[in-house]
């Protein structure tokens, strides 16, 4: 089932690299971040395409639909390398 696959992928990403680089991740990687589904993943990719890479992880809150409460859920899963 999709949710089990996402949880498995999330655990692998955390175990292998610690965090997901929000400047290089594709949609499949982004949806493994807690609170990020296909719509928000697409918004992150569109934001990056229009504005370039994020300077700091907090800048992800400039993406439509990502506010401080969601950022608090996802901050331990993301990074910028």
XYZ file of N, CA and C in Angstrom:
243
model
N 0.838 -1.190 0.000
C 0.000 0.000 0.000
C 0.880 1.250 0.000
N 0.378 2.311 -0.556
C 1.170 3.527 -0.768
C 1.708 4.098 0.534
N 0.873 4.132 1.576
C 1.317 4.718 2.844
C 2.463 3.918 3.466
N 2.399 2.598 3.359
C 3.492 1.772 3.876
C 4.765 2.027 3.079
N 4.624 2.162 1.772
C 5.787 2.424 0.923
C 6.411 3.775 1.263
N 5.584 4.771 1.504
C 6.090 6.103 1.864
C 6.806 6.049 3.201
N 6.211 5.371 4.184
C 6.859 5.250 5.492
C 8.201 4.535 5.369
N 8.237 3.490 4.557
C 9.473 2.739 4.350
C 10.532 3.638 3.700
N 10.122 4.384 2.686
C 11.048 5.295 1.996
C 11.552 6.366 2.954
N 10.658 6.904 3.774
C 11.041 7.937 4.752
C 12.077 7.374 5.715
N 11.853 6.165 6.211
C 12.794 5.552 7.145
C 14.146 5.314 6.475
N 14.128 4.894 5.215
C 15.381 4.676 4.489
C 16.122 5.984 4.301
N 15.419 7.043 3.944
C 16.061 8.340 3.731
C 16.688 8.844 5.025
N 15.972 8.688 6.119
C 16.490 9.147 7.403
C 17.710 8.323 7.795
N 17.618 7.022 7.629
C 18.719 6.145 8.005
C 19.938 6.394 7.105
N 19.723 6.540 5.812
C 20.835 6.642 4.871
C 21.498 8.015 4.886
N 20.733 9.066 4.861
C 21.334 10.384 4.710
C 20.988 11.327 5.849
N 20.146 10.907 6.745
C 19.769 11.765 7.855
C 18.622 12.688 7.511
N 18.765 13.442 6.456
C 17.739 14.416 6.078
C 17.656 14.528 4.554
N 16.549 15.070 4.095
C 16.334 15.254 2.666
C 16.720 16.682 2.291
N 17.568 16.807 1.273
C 17.997 18.123 0.788
C 16.865 18.715 -0.047
N 16.258 19.780 0.470
C 15.101 20.369 -0.207
C 15.477 21.116 -1.480
N 16.773 21.311 -1.721
C 17.206 21.956 -2.963
C 17.441 20.974 -4.099
N 17.584 19.692 -3.785
C 17.875 18.720 -4.832
C 16.851 17.592 -4.906
N 16.000 17.467 -3.902
C 15.034 16.363 -3.862
C 14.027 16.468 -5.001
N 13.657 15.305 -5.540
C 12.581 15.264 -6.527
C 11.255 15.032 -5.790
N 10.166 14.985 -6.540
C 8.844 14.848 -5.930
C 8.735 13.577 -5.100
N 9.298 12.471 -5.586
C 9.225 11.201 -4.854
C 9.918 11.302 -3.499
N 11.002 12.031 -3.443
C 11.705 12.210 -2.176
C 10.963 13.187 -1.273
N 10.443 14.255 -1.858
C 9.746 15.264 -1.053
C 8.520 14.700 -0.346
N 7.787 13.789 -0.991
C 6.573 13.257 -0.363
C 6.889 12.351 0.824
N 8.154 12.000 1.030
C 8.510 11.219 2.212
C 8.656 12.089 3.451
N 8.654 13.403 3.277
C 8.752 14.339 4.402
C 7.366 14.436 5.049
N 7.286 14.348 6.373
C 5.983 14.452 7.040
C 5.244 15.736 6.655
N 3.978 15.588 6.271
C 3.154 16.736 5.902
C 3.238 17.141 4.446
N 4.127 16.511 3.683
C 4.286 16.865 2.269
C 3.674 15.756 1.415
N 2.618 16.126 0.713
C 2.003 15.217 -0.243
C 2.358 15.660 -1.647
N 1.672 15.111 -2.614
C 1.985 15.424 -4.012
C 1.799 16.901 -4.344
N 0.738 17.515 -3.808
C 0.459 18.924 -4.115
C 1.548 19.836 -3.557
N 1.925 19.621 -2.308
C 2.976 20.465 -1.719
C 4.331 20.172 -2.352
N 4.586 18.925 -2.693
C 5.848 18.598 -3.376
C 5.931 19.364 -4.702
N 4.828 19.387 -5.437
C 4.803 20.129 -6.707
C 5.013 21.620 -6.459
N 4.449 22.140 -5.375
C 4.618 23.563 -5.046
C 6.079 23.874 -4.705
N 6.744 22.953 -4.000
C 8.159 23.138 -3.671
C 8.994 23.149 -4.947
N 8.730 22.204 -5.836
C 9.479 22.150 -7.097
C 9.239 23.407 -7.931
N 7.995 23.872 -7.985
C 7.676 25.084 -8.747
C 8.358 26.306 -8.134
N 8.364 26.372 -6.817
C 9.034 27.484 -6.138
C 10.524 27.499 -6.478
N 11.166 26.331 -6.389
C 12.602 26.240 -6.708
C 12.882 26.635 -8.143
N 12.008 26.186 -9.052
C 12.210 26.503 -10.461
C 12.108 28.005 -10.711
N 11.177 28.654 -10.031
C 10.957 30.088 -10.229
C 11.981 30.942 -9.483
N 12.337 30.535 -8.259
C 13.138 31.382 -7.380
C 14.562 30.900 -7.132
N 14.894 29.726 -7.621
C 16.222 29.171 -7.355
C 16.231 28.428 -6.031
N 17.411 28.003 -5.597
C 17.503 27.184 -4.381
C 17.151 27.966 -3.120
N 16.736 27.208 -2.126
C 16.474 27.798 -0.816
C 17.805 28.159 -0.172
N 17.878 29.318 0.487
C 19.106 29.742 1.163
C 19.225 29.088 2.538
N 18.081 28.883 3.193
C 18.057 28.219 4.491
C 16.767 27.420 4.583
N 16.744 26.401 5.451
C 15.575 25.518 5.501
C 14.293 26.285 5.838
N 14.393 27.326 6.636
C 13.209 28.114 7.004
C 12.539 28.770 5.796
N 13.307 28.965 4.729
C 12.754 29.582 3.516
C 11.670 28.734 2.874
N 11.583 27.458 3.246
C 10.535 26.611 2.680
C 9.150 27.127 3.077
N 9.094 27.936 4.140
C 7.811 28.517 4.550
C 7.320 29.587 3.569
N 8.143 29.958 2.600
C 7.703 30.876 1.558
C 6.873 30.159 0.495
N 6.889 28.834 0.517
C 6.102 28.038 -0.418
C 4.653 28.032 0.037
N 3.749 28.230 -0.893
C 2.326 28.242 -0.588
C 1.918 26.946 0.112
N 1.212 27.080 1.230
C 0.726 25.918 1.966
C 1.670 25.403 3.039
N 2.835 26.011 3.175
C 3.772 25.589 4.215
C 3.972 26.753 5.181
N 3.386 26.606 6.349
C 3.479 27.637 7.388
C 4.253 27.083 8.579
N 4.333 27.838 9.650
C 5.182 27.465 10.782
C 4.785 26.139 11.425
N 3.507 25.835 11.544
C 3.098 24.575 12.178
C 3.595 23.373 11.372
N 3.456 23.427 10.056
C 3.952 22.345 9.209
C 5.474 22.309 9.237
N 6.106 23.471 9.208
C 7.565 23.513 9.268
C 8.072 22.808 10.523
N 7.406 23.004 11.651
C 7.810 22.345 12.897
C 7.770 20.825 12.765
N 6.799 20.296 12.009
C 6.690 18.845 11.808
C 7.795 18.309 10.903
N 8.219 19.130 9.949
C 9.126 18.635 8.920
C 10.589 19.028 9.125
N 10.867 19.967 9.995
C 12.226 20.529 10.087
C 13.303 19.498 10.410
N 12.966 18.453 11.155
C 13.962 17.447 11.503
C 14.237 16.463 10.356
N 13.501 16.588 9.273
C 13.657 15.692 8.134
C 14.309 16.354 6.938
N 14.560 17.682 7.016
C 15.054 18.407 5.847
C 16.389 19.095 6.136
N 17.102 19.367 5.057
C 18.375 20.073 5.158
C 18.653 20.785 3.848
N 19.712 21.552 3.853
C 20.289 22.139 2.645
C 21.768 21.790 2.682
N 22.255 21.193 1.625
C 23.677 20.794 1.593
C 24.459 21.728 0.714
